[in-house]
Amino acid sequence: YEHPAMEKFTRETYGIMVYQEQIMQIASEMAGFTMGEADTLRRAMGKKDRDLMARQREKFMAGCAERGVTAARAERVWELMEKFAGYGFNKSHAAAYALVAYQTAYFKANYPVEFMAALLTSEMGDTDKIVKYIEECRSMGIRVDPPDVNVSAVRFSVAGDAIRFGLAAIKNVGEAAMESILATRQKDGPFRSLEDFCARVDLRLVNRRVVESLIKAGAFDSLGLPRAHLMAHLDAAMETGQRQQREREEGQASFFDLLGERPAAGPRSEPVEVVPEWDADQRLAFEKEVLGFYVSGHPLARFRPLVDSLGITSSADLASRGPGARVLLFGQVAALKETSTKSGNRMAFVTLEDMDGTVEVTVFPEAFKAAGDLLRGREPLLVRGRLDESDRGRVVLADDIRPLERALAENGGSNGEMTRGEPSALRIRVPAGADAEATLAAVREACAGSPGGVPVFLHVLLPAHEVVVRSRAVTVDPDAGLLARLEELLGPGAATVDHA
């Protein structure tokens, strides 16, 4: 700790903690307390337990008298210890926690990737916190990549400037399967194809369910083939791998096996048509299934530019709102439990998922009657209601539930309903850098896929200033799909739409 203030702070902190130990030592040497009895005295002072301290005082005074310590001196020492107990224990704990806060802030500021990887690993069992910290990584500009059979360790790890998911984050991949995959990779090198993977790992441990989960999580993406294609060819790859493993066990080694070499993966004798990738929503749904959260994106991310200006309260912001506060939520239904009231009317308890986590919503009969069909689907919804404290914790009591698209088309209202004119410009923020040419080419290709009449303005972010250039050759229809594609290329908030 090079800063003089931190040196003083550290000395005081540990000085106070040492003083607690000295109280125990004083009680032991002056009054004959055992270390267990001295610790009881320390806890009594720390917790300010008056009754226990009174009994400990009598015991301390008696012990001092037995060892020839005068009553006046024993009384003076007790008063000093008791006075210290009034502030010292609180200060020592506050100082110790402050020191930990200082250390973690230092690591986050100076080693952000390593710090966030460690933080994610420490919360692997808490899905809500993982979602929260992944969003924090994205806001810090740290990329979080899916698991990879050729890179991932067991837990979250650092891969250059990014964080790589660990294999332990994938559901249905047990410890034995992980150990088999990592041991095989360490022994014989990276896996070159799905067939190579199935031929080398122990398929008695790494069964079909494990490989299927790896595919859905994106753990084979580095092989260069769509996840849908890998899933379509999984059975054939496993059948070939099982046959090769049986042959090895039966001693039917190939020429390359005898030489201790593996043949290079050459071209197939017959070209295989590549199966097109799943659509974005399906791919993300599979990620959620096997990881418990989204990694490569979020199904609601494409709507971010539309909802940023609506006064939305995110699930992460609810903690700062008091009971009775009016809120406007945006999300998809993650879970729905329908029930009947005593009068026979239908109502529901809904888990609404947004980009930061989940929030519990109670939908009473009147609101449920109007929105029951919407709650049974996956359409993005706007939910207006008020916060309430219940036996289930903090919930939102819904007053009105509507699809996002319909709510945006309607005029008037309050609490986020806005009158919006026609799109007048698409603004795209592009960072300058060594790969600027490739980035601009990808942006141009994305815009070409959504032709329309809205002009495009490029905001090129230079180190000292920003340059705005209007594209003369390209006009677009700035729909949700184009905005989502641009955010995939350039990051959240990189594309915004002006309205007349």
Short mmCIF file of C-alpha atoms in Angstrom, two decimals:
data_model
loop_
_atom_site.label_atom_id
_atom_site.label_comp_id
_atom_site.label_asym_id
_atom_site.label_seq_id
_atom_site.Cartn_x
_atom_site.Cartn_y
_atom_site.Cartn_z
CA TYR A 1 0.00 0.00 0.00
CA GLU A 2 2.09 2.86 -1.32
CA HIS A 3 -0.27 5.72 -0.47
CA PRO A 4 0.59 7.25 2.97
CA ALA A 5 -3.09 7.34 3.97
CA MET A 6 -3.41 3.60 3.29
CA GLU A 7 -0.29 2.88 5.34
CA LYS A 8 -1.78 4.73 8.33
CA PHE A 9 -5.15 3.08 7.75
CA THR A 10 -3.59 -0.38 7.64
CA ARG A 11 -1.52 0.20 10.79
CA GLU A 12 -4.59 1.39 12.72
CA THR A 13 -6.74 -1.45 11.44
CA TYR A 14 -4.36 -4.20 12.45
CA GLY A 15 -3.44 -2.33 15.62
CA ILE A 16 -7.06 -2.49 16.74
CA MET A 17 -7.32 -6.17 15.81
CA VAL A 18 -4.14 -6.89 17.77
CA TYR A 19 -5.64 -4.98 20.71
CA GLN A 20 -8.50 -7.48 20.79
CA GLU A 21 -5.97 -10.26 21.15
CA GLN A 22 -4.23 -8.27 23.89
CA ILE A 23 -7.49 -8.13 25.88
CA MET A 24 -7.45 -11.91 25.91
CA GLN A 25 -3.79 -11.94 26.90
CA ILE A 26 -4.40 -9.41 29.74
CA ALA A 27 -7.26 -11.54 31.11
CA SER A 28 -5.07 -14.64 30.91
CA GLU A 29 -1.97 -13.20 32.60
CA MET A 30 -3.57 -10.87 35.17
CA ALA A 31 -6.62 -12.95 36.14
CA GLY A 32 -5.64 -16.51 35.18
CA PHE A 33 -8.31 -16.90 32.48
CA THR A 34 -7.96 -19.85 30.15
CA MET A 35 -7.94 -18.90 26.47
CA GLY A 36 -11.53 -20.10 26.17
CA GLU A 37 -12.59 -17.94 29.12
CA ALA A 38 -10.64 -14.98 27.72
CA ASP A 39 -12.43 -15.38 24.38
CA THR A 40 -15.77 -15.36 26.24
CA LEU A 41 -14.72 -12.04 27.80
CA ARG A 42 -13.77 -10.66 24.38
CA ARG A 43 -17.13 -11.70 22.88
CA ALA A 44 -19.02 -10.23 25.85
CA MET A 45 -17.30 -6.89 25.31
CA GLY A 46 -17.75 -7.02 21.57
CA LYS A 47 -21.48 -7.73 21.83
CA LYS A 48 -21.91 -5.35 24.81
CA ASP A 49 -23.68 -8.07 26.77
CA ARG A 50 -24.17 -6.27 30.10
CA ASP A 51 -25.13 -9.32 32.18
CA LEU A 52 -22.28 -11.44 30.86
CA MET A 53 -19.79 -8.57 31.29
CA ALA A 54 -20.89 -8.13 34.92
CA ARG A 55 -20.19 -11.81 35.60
CA GLN A 56 -16.88 -11.61 33.75
CA ARG A 57 -15.90 -8.51 35.79
CA GLU A 58 -16.41 -10.36 39.06
CA LYS A 59 -14.36 -13.26 37.76
CA PHE A 60 -11.63 -10.90 36.49
CA MET A 61 -11.37 -9.00 39.82
CA ALA A 62 -11.23 -12.26 41.79
CA GLY A 63 -8.54 -13.69 39.52
CA CYS A 64 -6.44 -10.54 39.81
CA ALA A 65 -6.70 -10.64 43.60
CA GLU A 66 -5.49 -14.25 43.67
CA ARG A 67 -2.39 -13.18 41.68
CA GLY A 68 -1.53 -10.24 43.94
CA VAL A 69 -2.81 -7.48 41.67
CA THR A 70 -4.22 -4.61 43.73
CA ALA A 71 -7.92 -3.89 43.45
CA ALA A 72 -7.23 -0.34 42.25
CA ARG A 73 -4.97 -1.52 39.42
CA ALA A 74 -7.38 -4.30 38.42
CA GLU A 75 -10.26 -1.79 38.40
CA ARG A 76 -8.26 0.63 36.23
CA VAL A 77 -7.37 -2.06 33.71
CA TRP A 78 -10.99 -3.23 33.53
CA GLU A 79 -12.17 0.34 32.91
CA LEU A 80 -9.71 0.71 30.06
CA MET A 81 -10.83 -2.54 28.46
CA GLU A 82 -14.50 -1.65 28.92
CA LYS A 83 -13.97 1.80 27.41
CA PHE A 84 -12.24 0.27 24.43
CA ALA A 85 -15.15 -2.14 23.98
CA GLY A 86 -17.45 0.84 23.46
CA TYR A 87 -15.86 1.69 20.08
CA GLY A 88 -12.88 -0.52 19.33
CA PHE A 89 -14.69 -3.62 18.17
CA ASN A 90 -17.01 -1.66 15.88
CA LYS A 91 -14.09 0.28 14.47
CA SER A 92 -11.99 -2.81 13.91
CA HIS A 93 -14.76 -4.55 11.99
CA ALA A 94 -15.59 -1.43 9.96
CA ALA A 95 -11.90 -0.91 9.18
CA ALA A 96 -11.39 -4.55 8.20
CA TYR A 97 -14.38 -4.51 5.82
CA ALA A 98 -13.23 -1.16 4.43
CA LEU A 99 -9.85 -2.70 3.71
CA VAL A 100 -11.51 -5.56 1.82
CA ALA A 101 -13.62 -3.02 -0.10
CA TYR A 102 -10.45 -1.09 -0.98
CA GLN A 103 -8.71 -4.25 -2.17
CA THR A 104 -11.62 -5.42 -4.32
CA ALA A 105 -12.06 -1.93 -5.81
CA TYR A 106 -8.33 -1.92 -6.64
CA PHE A 107 -8.57 -5.29 -8.39
CA LYS A 108 -11.71 -4.30 -10.30
CA ALA A 109 -10.07 -1.08 -11.48
CA ASN A 110 -6.68 -2.57 -12.39
CA TYR A 111 -7.47 -6.22 -13.24
CA PRO A 112 -11.11 -6.04 -14.37
CA VAL A 113 -11.20 -9.25 -16.43
CA GLU A 114 -9.54 -11.36 -13.73
CA PHE A 115 -11.68 -9.78 -11.01
CA MET A 116 -14.99 -10.38 -12.82
CA ALA A 117 -14.00 -13.95 -13.69
CA ALA A 118 -13.32 -14.65 -10.01
CA LEU A 119 -16.58 -12.96 -9.02
CA LEU A 120 -18.58 -15.03 -11.51
CA THR A 121 -16.91 -18.22 -10.28
CA SER A 122 -17.78 -17.37 -6.66
CA GLU A 123 -21.49 -17.06 -7.58
CA MET A 124 -21.82 -19.99 -9.99
CA GLY A 125 -24.73 -21.43 -8.01
CA ASP A 126 -26.81 -18.22 -8.07
CA THR A 127 -28.36 -17.66 -11.50
CA ASP A 128 -29.73 -14.19 -10.68
CA LYS A 129 -26.30 -12.96 -9.59
CA ILE A 130 -24.64 -14.51 -12.64
CA VAL A 131 -27.08 -12.60 -14.88
CA LYS A 132 -26.36 -9.40 -12.94
CA TYR A 133 -22.58 -9.80 -13.19
CA ILE A 134 -22.65 -10.72 -16.89
CA GLU A 135 -24.57 -7.49 -17.53
CA GLU A 136 -21.92 -5.67 -15.46
CA CYS A 137 -19.21 -7.24 -17.64
CA ARG A 138 -20.95 -6.01 -20.77
CA SER A 139 -21.29 -2.50 -19.35
CA MET A 140 -17.52 -2.60 -18.61
CA GLY A 141 -16.79 -3.68 -22.18
CA ILE A 142 -15.68 -7.18 -21.14
CA ARG A 143 -16.78 -9.91 -23.52
CA VAL A 144 -18.19 -13.06 -21.93
CA ASP A 145 -17.78 -16.01 -24.30
CA PRO A 146 -19.68 -19.31 -24.21
CA PRO A 147 -17.96 -22.48 -22.97
CA ASP A 148 -15.48 -24.04 -25.39
CA VAL A 149 -14.30 -27.65 -25.33
CA ASN A 150 -10.89 -26.49 -26.61
CA VAL A 151 -10.38 -23.56 -24.21
CA SER A 152 -12.59 -23.77 -21.13
CA ALA A 153 -11.42 -24.87 -17.72
CA VAL A 154 -13.80 -26.22 -15.10
CA ARG A 155 -14.77 -22.73 -13.91
CA PHE A 156 -14.78 -19.22 -15.35
CA SER A 157 -11.36 -18.33 -16.71
CA VAL A 158 -9.55 -15.48 -18.44
CA ALA A 159 -8.96 -15.74 -22.17
CA GLY A 160 -7.08 -12.62 -23.25
CA ASP A 161 -9.41 -9.65 -22.78
CA ALA A 162 -12.49 -11.86 -22.42
CA ILE A 163 -13.99 -14.21 -19.86
CA ARG A 164 -14.60 -17.80 -20.87
CA PHE A 165 -17.36 -19.86 -19.30
CA GLY A 166 -16.29 -23.01 -17.55
CA LEU A 167 -17.63 -26.47 -18.30
CA ALA A 168 -19.04 -26.64 -14.78
CA ALA A 169 -21.56 -23.97 -15.78
CA ILE A 170 -23.29 -26.38 -18.18
CA LYS A 171 -26.19 -28.44 -16.90
CA ASN A 172 -26.04 -32.23 -17.42
CA VAL A 173 -22.21 -32.20 -17.70
CA GLY A 174 -21.07 -34.06 -14.61
CA GLU A 175 -17.67 -33.99 -12.93
CA ALA A 176 -16.56 -37.29 -14.47
CA ALA A 177 -17.43 -36.08 -17.98
CA MET A 178 -15.55 -32.78 -17.42
CA GLU A 179 -12.45 -34.61 -16.20
CA SER A 180 -12.55 -36.93 -19.21
CA ILE A 181 -12.82 -34.02 -21.67
CA LEU A 182 -10.04 -31.99 -20.04
CA ALA A 183 -7.72 -35.00 -19.65
CA THR A 184 -8.19 -36.00 -23.30
CA ARG A 185 -7.56 -32.44 -24.50
CA GLN A 186 -4.44 -32.13 -22.36
CA LYS A 187 -3.07 -35.47 -23.55
CA ASP A 188 -3.76 -35.31 -27.30
CA GLY A 189 -4.41 -31.65 -28.07
CA PRO A 190 -7.46 -29.67 -29.20
CA PHE A 191 -10.48 -31.35 -30.75
CA ARG A 192 -10.68 -30.76 -34.50
CA SER A 193 -14.25 -31.80 -35.18
CA LEU A 194 -17.29 -33.30 -33.52
CA GLU A 195 -16.28 -36.69 -34.93
CA ASP A 196 -12.78 -36.30 -33.49
CA PHE A 197 -14.27 -35.41 -30.12
CA CYS A 198 -16.55 -38.46 -30.10
CA ALA A 199 -13.69 -40.74 -31.15
CA ARG A 200 -11.33 -39.59 -28.38
CA VAL A 201 -13.35 -38.93 -25.20
CA ASP A 202 -14.70 -41.79 -23.11
CA LEU A 203 -18.28 -42.09 -24.37
CA ARG A 204 -19.22 -44.14 -21.30
CA LEU A 205 -18.76 -40.90 -19.32
CA VAL A 206 -19.48 -38.34 -22.03
CA ASN A 207 -22.85 -39.64 -23.21
CA ARG A 208 -25.25 -38.22 -25.77
CA ARG A 209 -26.98 -35.98 -23.23
CA VAL A 210 -23.64 -34.42 -22.27
CA VAL A 211 -22.62 -33.73 -25.89
CA GLU A 212 -26.07 -32.33 -26.68
CA SER A 213 -25.76 -29.91 -23.76
CA LEU A 214 -22.27 -28.89 -24.93
CA ILE A 215 -23.64 -28.11 -28.40
CA LYS A 216 -26.57 -26.09 -27.06
CA ALA A 217 -24.20 -24.10 -24.81
CA GLY A 218 -21.98 -23.21 -27.77
CA ALA A 219 -19.02 -25.27 -26.58
CA PHE A 220 -18.28 -26.46 -30.14
CA ASP A 221 -18.67 -23.05 -31.85
CA SER A 222 -14.91 -22.76 -32.37
CA LEU A 223 -15.08 -25.72 -34.78
CA GLY A 224 -16.73 -23.40 -37.29
CA LEU A 225 -20.04 -25.19 -37.87
CA PRO A 226 -23.55 -24.08 -36.84
CA ARG A 227 -24.95 -25.58 -33.65
CA ALA A 228 -27.97 -26.86 -35.61
CA HIS A 229 -25.63 -28.72 -37.96
CA LEU A 230 -23.72 -30.33 -35.09
CA MET A 231 -26.97 -31.42 -33.46
CA ALA A 232 -28.24 -32.91 -36.72
CA HIS A 233 -25.04 -34.99 -37.11
CA LEU A 234 -24.59 -35.91 -33.46
CA ASP A 235 -26.00 -39.44 -33.69
CA ALA A 236 -23.76 -40.34 -36.63
CA ALA A 237 -20.68 -38.88 -34.92
CA MET A 238 -21.36 -40.81 -31.72
CA GLU A 239 -22.01 -44.05 -33.60
CA THR A 240 -18.67 -43.67 -35.43
CA GLY A 241 -16.88 -42.80 -32.21
CA GLN A 242 -18.31 -45.79 -30.35
CA ARG A 243 -17.28 -48.12 -33.18
CA GLN A 244 -13.71 -46.79 -33.17
CA GLN A 245 -13.47 -47.13 -29.40
CA ARG A 246 -14.73 -50.73 -29.54
CA GLU A 247 -12.16 -51.54 -32.21
CA ARG A 248 -9.37 -50.08 -30.07
CA GLU A 249 -10.51 -52.12 -27.08
CA GLU A 250 -10.59 -55.27 -29.20
CA GLY A 251 -7.06 -54.62 -30.46
CA GLN A 252 -8.02 -53.67 -34.00
CA ALA A 253 -5.57 -50.76 -34.10
CA SER A 254 -5.05 -48.83 -37.29
CA PHE A 255 -1.69 -48.20 -38.91
CA PHE A 256 -1.62 -44.70 -37.39
CA ASP A 257 -2.43 -46.08 -33.93
CA LEU A 258 0.56 -48.40 -34.16
CA LEU A 259 2.80 -45.44 -35.01
CA GLY A 260 1.34 -43.42 -32.14
CA GLU A 261 0.05 -40.82 -34.58
CA ARG A 262 -3.40 -39.52 -35.46
CA PRO A 263 -4.20 -38.80 -39.10
CA ALA A 264 -4.91 -35.21 -40.00
CA ALA A 265 -8.56 -34.43 -40.50
CA GLY A 266 -8.82 -34.47 -44.26
CA PRO A 267 -11.75 -33.53 -46.47
CA ARG A 268 -14.76 -35.85 -46.57
CA SER A 269 -15.08 -38.09 -49.55
CA GLU A 270 -18.60 -36.70 -50.10
CA PRO A 271 -19.46 -33.07 -49.32
CA VAL A 272 -21.99 -32.74 -46.54
CA GLU A 273 -24.57 -30.00 -46.82
CA VAL A 274 -24.34 -27.68 -43.82
CA VAL A 275 -27.57 -27.43 -41.85
CA PRO A 276 -28.58 -23.76 -41.39
CA GLU A 277 -28.24 -22.33 -37.89
CA TRP A 278 -31.24 -22.03 -35.58
CA ASP A 279 -32.84 -18.60 -35.48
CA ALA A 280 -31.57 -16.26 -32.74
CA ASP A 281 -34.47 -16.88 -30.35
CA GLN A 282 -34.09 -20.68 -30.60
CA ARG A 283 -30.31 -20.52 -30.10
CA LEU A 284 -30.72 -18.31 -27.03
CA ALA A 285 -33.50 -20.53 -25.67
CA PHE A 286 -31.15 -23.53 -25.80
CA GLU A 287 -28.44 -21.50 -24.01
CA LYS A 288 -30.95 -20.66 -21.28
CA GLU A 289 -31.94 -24.34 -21.04
CA VAL A 290 -28.43 -25.65 -20.38
CA LEU A 291 -26.82 -22.66 -18.65
CA GLY A 292 -29.75 -21.10 -16.83
CA PHE A 293 -29.07 -17.73 -18.49
CA TYR A 294 -28.16 -16.20 -21.84
CA VAL A 295 -24.54 -15.81 -22.93
CA SER A 296 -24.28 -14.73 -26.57
CA GLY A 297 -27.10 -12.20 -26.29
CA HIS A 298 -30.60 -11.73 -24.94
CA PRO A 299 -33.91 -12.17 -26.80
CA LEU A 300 -35.00 -8.74 -25.56
CA ALA A 301 -31.77 -6.93 -26.49
CA ARG A 302 -33.09 -5.94 -29.92
CA PHE A 303 -35.77 -3.85 -28.21
CA ARG A 304 -33.33 -1.89 -26.04
CA PRO A 305 -33.35 1.26 -28.24
CA LEU A 306 -37.16 1.27 -28.16
CA VAL A 307 -37.59 0.91 -24.41
CA ASP A 308 -34.72 3.09 -23.18
CA SER A 309 -36.87 6.20 -23.52
CA LEU A 310 -40.04 4.75 -21.97
CA GLY A 311 -39.14 5.12 -18.30
CA ILE A 312 -38.82 1.37 -17.76
CA THR A 313 -37.96 0.15 -14.26
CA SER A 314 -35.64 -2.85 -14.53
CA SER A 315 -35.65 -5.74 -12.07
CA ALA A 316 -32.30 -4.47 -10.77
CA ASP A 317 -33.81 -1.05 -9.99
CA LEU A 318 -36.75 -2.35 -7.94
CA ALA A 319 -34.69 -2.52 -4.75
CA SER A 320 -34.39 1.28 -4.77
CA ARG A 321 -38.17 1.80 -4.98
CA GLY A 322 -40.40 1.87 -1.91
CA PRO A 323 -43.65 -0.06 -1.39
CA GLY A 324 -46.52 1.54 -3.29
CA ALA A 325 -44.27 3.01 -6.00
CA ARG A 326 -45.72 2.99 -9.51
CA VAL A 327 -43.52 1.13 -12.01
CA LEU A 328 -43.50 0.20 -15.67
CA LEU A 329 -41.84 -3.14 -16.43
CA PHE A 330 -40.72 -4.68 -19.70
CA GLY A 331 -39.97 -8.37 -20.22
CA GLN A 332 -41.09 -11.85 -21.20
CA VAL A 333 -42.98 -14.38 -19.13
CA ALA A 334 -40.51 -16.93 -17.75
CA ALA A 335 -42.99 -18.80 -15.53
CA LEU A 336 -46.76 -18.69 -15.05
CA LYS A 337 -48.85 -20.20 -12.27
CA GLU A 338 -52.60 -19.85 -12.68
CA THR A 339 -54.98 -20.28 -9.76
CA SER A 340 -58.54 -19.53 -8.69
CA THR A 341 -59.78 -17.11 -6.05
CA LYS A 342 -62.36 -18.14 -3.44
CA SER A 343 -65.05 -16.67 -5.68
CA GLY A 344 -63.92 -18.84 -8.58
CA ASN A 345 -62.22 -16.14 -10.69
CA ARG A 346 -58.91 -16.88 -12.34
CA MET A 347 -55.70 -15.02 -11.43
CA ALA A 348 -51.99 -15.70 -11.86
CA PHE A 349 -48.53 -15.40 -10.36
CA VAL A 350 -46.01 -14.50 -13.06
CA THR A 351 -42.22 -14.49 -13.18
CA LEU A 352 -41.33 -11.70 -15.61
CA GLU A 353 -37.81 -11.80 -17.06
CA ASP A 354 -36.01 -8.71 -18.31
CA MET A 355 -32.39 -8.10 -19.33
CA ASP A 356 -31.24 -7.74 -15.70
CA GLY A 357 -33.04 -10.62 -14.00
CA THR A 358 -36.56 -11.51 -12.92
CA VAL A 359 -39.40 -9.94 -10.96
CA GLU A 360 -42.50 -11.56 -9.46
CA VAL A 361 -45.81 -10.12 -10.69
CA THR A 362 -49.24 -10.80 -9.21
CA VAL A 363 -52.08 -10.52 -11.73
CA PHE A 364 -55.52 -10.25 -10.11
CA PRO A 365 -58.70 -11.45 -11.88
CA GLU A 366 -59.61 -8.23 -13.69
CA ALA A 367 -56.16 -7.78 -15.22
CA PHE A 368 -55.81 -11.52 -15.88
CA LYS A 369 -59.12 -11.63 -17.76
CA ALA A 370 -57.79 -9.03 -20.20
CA ALA A 371 -54.26 -10.43 -20.54
CA GLY A 372 -54.45 -14.17 -19.83
CA ASP A 373 -53.62 -15.21 -23.40
CA LEU A 374 -50.65 -12.82 -23.51
CA LEU A 375 -49.21 -14.31 -20.32
CA ARG A 376 -49.27 -17.80 -21.83
CA GLY A 377 -47.02 -16.71 -24.71
CA ARG A 378 -43.50 -15.35 -25.11
CA GLU A 379 -44.33 -11.98 -26.61
CA PRO A 380 -42.47 -8.99 -25.08
CA LEU A 381 -44.82 -7.22 -22.68
CA LEU A 382 -45.16 -3.90 -20.91
CA VAL A 383 -46.57 -4.29 -17.39
CA ARG A 384 -47.76 -1.32 -15.36
CA GLY A 385 -48.37 -1.78 -11.64
CA ARG A 386 -47.27 -0.89 -8.14
CA LEU A 387 -44.75 -2.39 -5.74
CA ASP A 388 -45.97 -4.36 -2.76
CA GLU A 389 -44.41 -6.36 0.08
CA SER A 390 -45.94 -9.82 0.53
CA ASP A 391 -45.12 -13.16 2.09
CA ARG A 392 -43.33 -13.95 -1.19
CA GLY A 393 -41.13 -10.88 -0.83
CA ARG A 394 -41.27 -7.82 -3.05
CA VAL A 395 -43.77 -8.20 -5.90
CA VAL A 396 -45.49 -5.99 -8.46
CA LEU A 397 -49.30 -5.91 -8.49
CA ALA A 398 -50.22 -5.57 -12.16
CA ASP A 399 -52.83 -3.04 -13.30
CA ASP A 400 -52.32 -3.23 -17.04
CA ILE A 401 -50.51 -5.66 -19.35
CA ARG A 402 -50.01 -5.04 -23.06
CA PRO A 403 -47.73 -6.22 -25.88
CA LEU A 404 -44.83 -3.87 -26.51
CA GLU A 405 -45.64 -3.26 -30.16
CA ARG A 406 -49.27 -2.33 -29.41
CA ALA A 407 -48.25 -0.07 -26.53
CA LEU A 408 -45.78 1.80 -28.75
CA ALA A 409 -48.42 2.27 -31.43
CA GLU A 410 -50.88 3.84 -29.01
CA ASN A 411 -50.81 7.55 -28.19
CA GLY A 412 -51.37 9.39 -24.92
CA GLY A 413 -51.32 7.79 -21.50
CA SER A 414 -48.70 8.22 -18.80
CA ASN A 415 -45.74 6.63 -17.09
CA GLY A 416 -43.79 5.91 -20.23
CA GLU A 417 -46.41 5.83 -22.96
CA MET A 418 -45.15 8.22 -25.59
CA THR A 419 -46.32 9.65 -28.89
CA ARG A 420 -43.65 8.78 -31.39
CA GLY A 421 -43.30 10.16 -34.89
CA GLU A 422 -41.85 8.45 -37.95
CA PRO A 423 -38.14 7.49 -37.87
CA SER A 424 -36.07 10.36 -39.25
CA ALA A 425 -32.50 9.08 -38.91
CA LEU A 426 -30.46 6.05 -37.88
CA ARG A 427 -27.30 6.95 -35.96
CA ILE A 428 -24.53 4.35 -35.73
CA ARG A 429 -21.53 4.84 -33.44
CA VAL A 430 -18.41 3.16 -34.84
CA PRO A 431 -15.11 3.09 -32.90
CA ALA A 432 -12.00 3.94 -34.90
CA GLY A 433 -9.27 1.31 -34.89
CA ALA A 434 -7.15 -1.12 -36.82
CA ASP A 435 -10.18 -3.19 -37.83
CA ALA A 436 -12.36 -0.18 -38.75
CA GLU A 437 -12.50 -1.18 -42.42
CA ALA A 438 -13.83 -4.67 -41.61
CA THR A 439 -16.29 -3.20 -39.11
CA LEU A 440 -17.64 -0.70 -41.64
CA ALA A 441 -18.03 -3.48 -44.20
CA ALA A 442 -20.09 -5.51 -41.72
CA VAL A 443 -22.21 -2.44 -40.88
CA ARG A 444 -22.78 -1.77 -44.59
CA GLU A 445 -23.85 -5.39 -45.12
CA ALA A 446 -26.28 -5.22 -42.18
CA CYS A 447 -27.84 -2.00 -43.49
CA ALA A 448 -28.16 -3.46 -46.99
CA GLY A 449 -30.33 -6.22 -45.51
CA SER A 450 -32.94 -3.67 -44.30
CA PRO A 451 -33.47 -1.26 -47.22
CA GLY A 452 -35.76 1.71 -46.64
CA GLY A 453 -36.00 5.48 -46.77
CA VAL A 454 -34.36 6.53 -43.48
CA PRO A 455 -30.91 8.18 -43.79
CA VAL A 456 -27.90 6.74 -41.96
CA PHE A 457 -25.40 8.85 -39.98
CA LEU A 458 -22.08 7.31 -38.93
CA HIS A 459 -20.57 8.70 -35.73
CA VAL A 460 -16.88 7.73 -35.90
CA LEU A 461 -15.43 7.78 -32.37
CA LEU A 462 -11.86 9.11 -32.58
CA PRO A 463 -9.61 9.38 -29.47
CA ALA A 464 -10.11 13.14 -29.04
CA HIS A 465 -13.40 13.86 -30.81
CA GLU A 466 -16.29 12.46 -32.82
CA VAL A 467 -16.79 12.78 -36.59
CA VAL A 468 -20.31 12.56 -38.04
CA VAL A 469 -20.69 11.41 -41.65
CA ARG A 470 -23.96 10.96 -43.53
CA SER A 471 -24.08 7.98 -45.85
CA ARG A 472 -25.18 9.18 -49.29
CA ALA A 473 -25.59 5.71 -50.77
CA VAL A 474 -27.43 3.85 -48.00
CA THR A 475 -30.91 4.39 -46.55
CA VAL A 476 -32.61 1.85 -44.31
CA ASP A 477 -35.71 0.67 -42.52
CA PRO A 478 -34.48 0.82 -38.86
CA ASP A 479 -36.52 -2.14 -37.61
CA ALA A 480 -35.78 -4.17 -34.46
CA GLY A 481 -33.86 -6.80 -36.46
CA LEU A 482 -31.41 -4.26 -37.91
CA LEU A 483 -30.88 -2.61 -34.51
CA ALA A 484 -30.19 -5.99 -32.94
CA ARG A 485 -27.67 -6.90 -35.67
CA LEU A 486 -25.85 -3.57 -35.24
CA GLU A 487 -25.68 -4.07 -31.46
CA GLU A 488 -24.20 -7.53 -32.02
CA LEU A 489 -21.48 -5.93 -34.16
CA LEU A 490 -20.79 -2.79 -32.14
CA GLY A 491 -22.19 -3.31 -28.65
CA PRO A 492 -25.27 -2.15 -26.69
CA GLY A 493 -26.48 1.36 -27.48
CA ALA A 494 -24.38 1.66 -30.64
CA ALA A 495 -27.42 2.23 -32.86
CA THR A 496 -30.19 4.74 -32.07
CA VAL A 497 -33.16 6.03 -34.05
CA ASP A 498 -34.26 9.67 -34.23
CA HIS A 499 -37.99 10.33 -34.66
CA ALA A 500 -39.57 13.31 -36.35
#
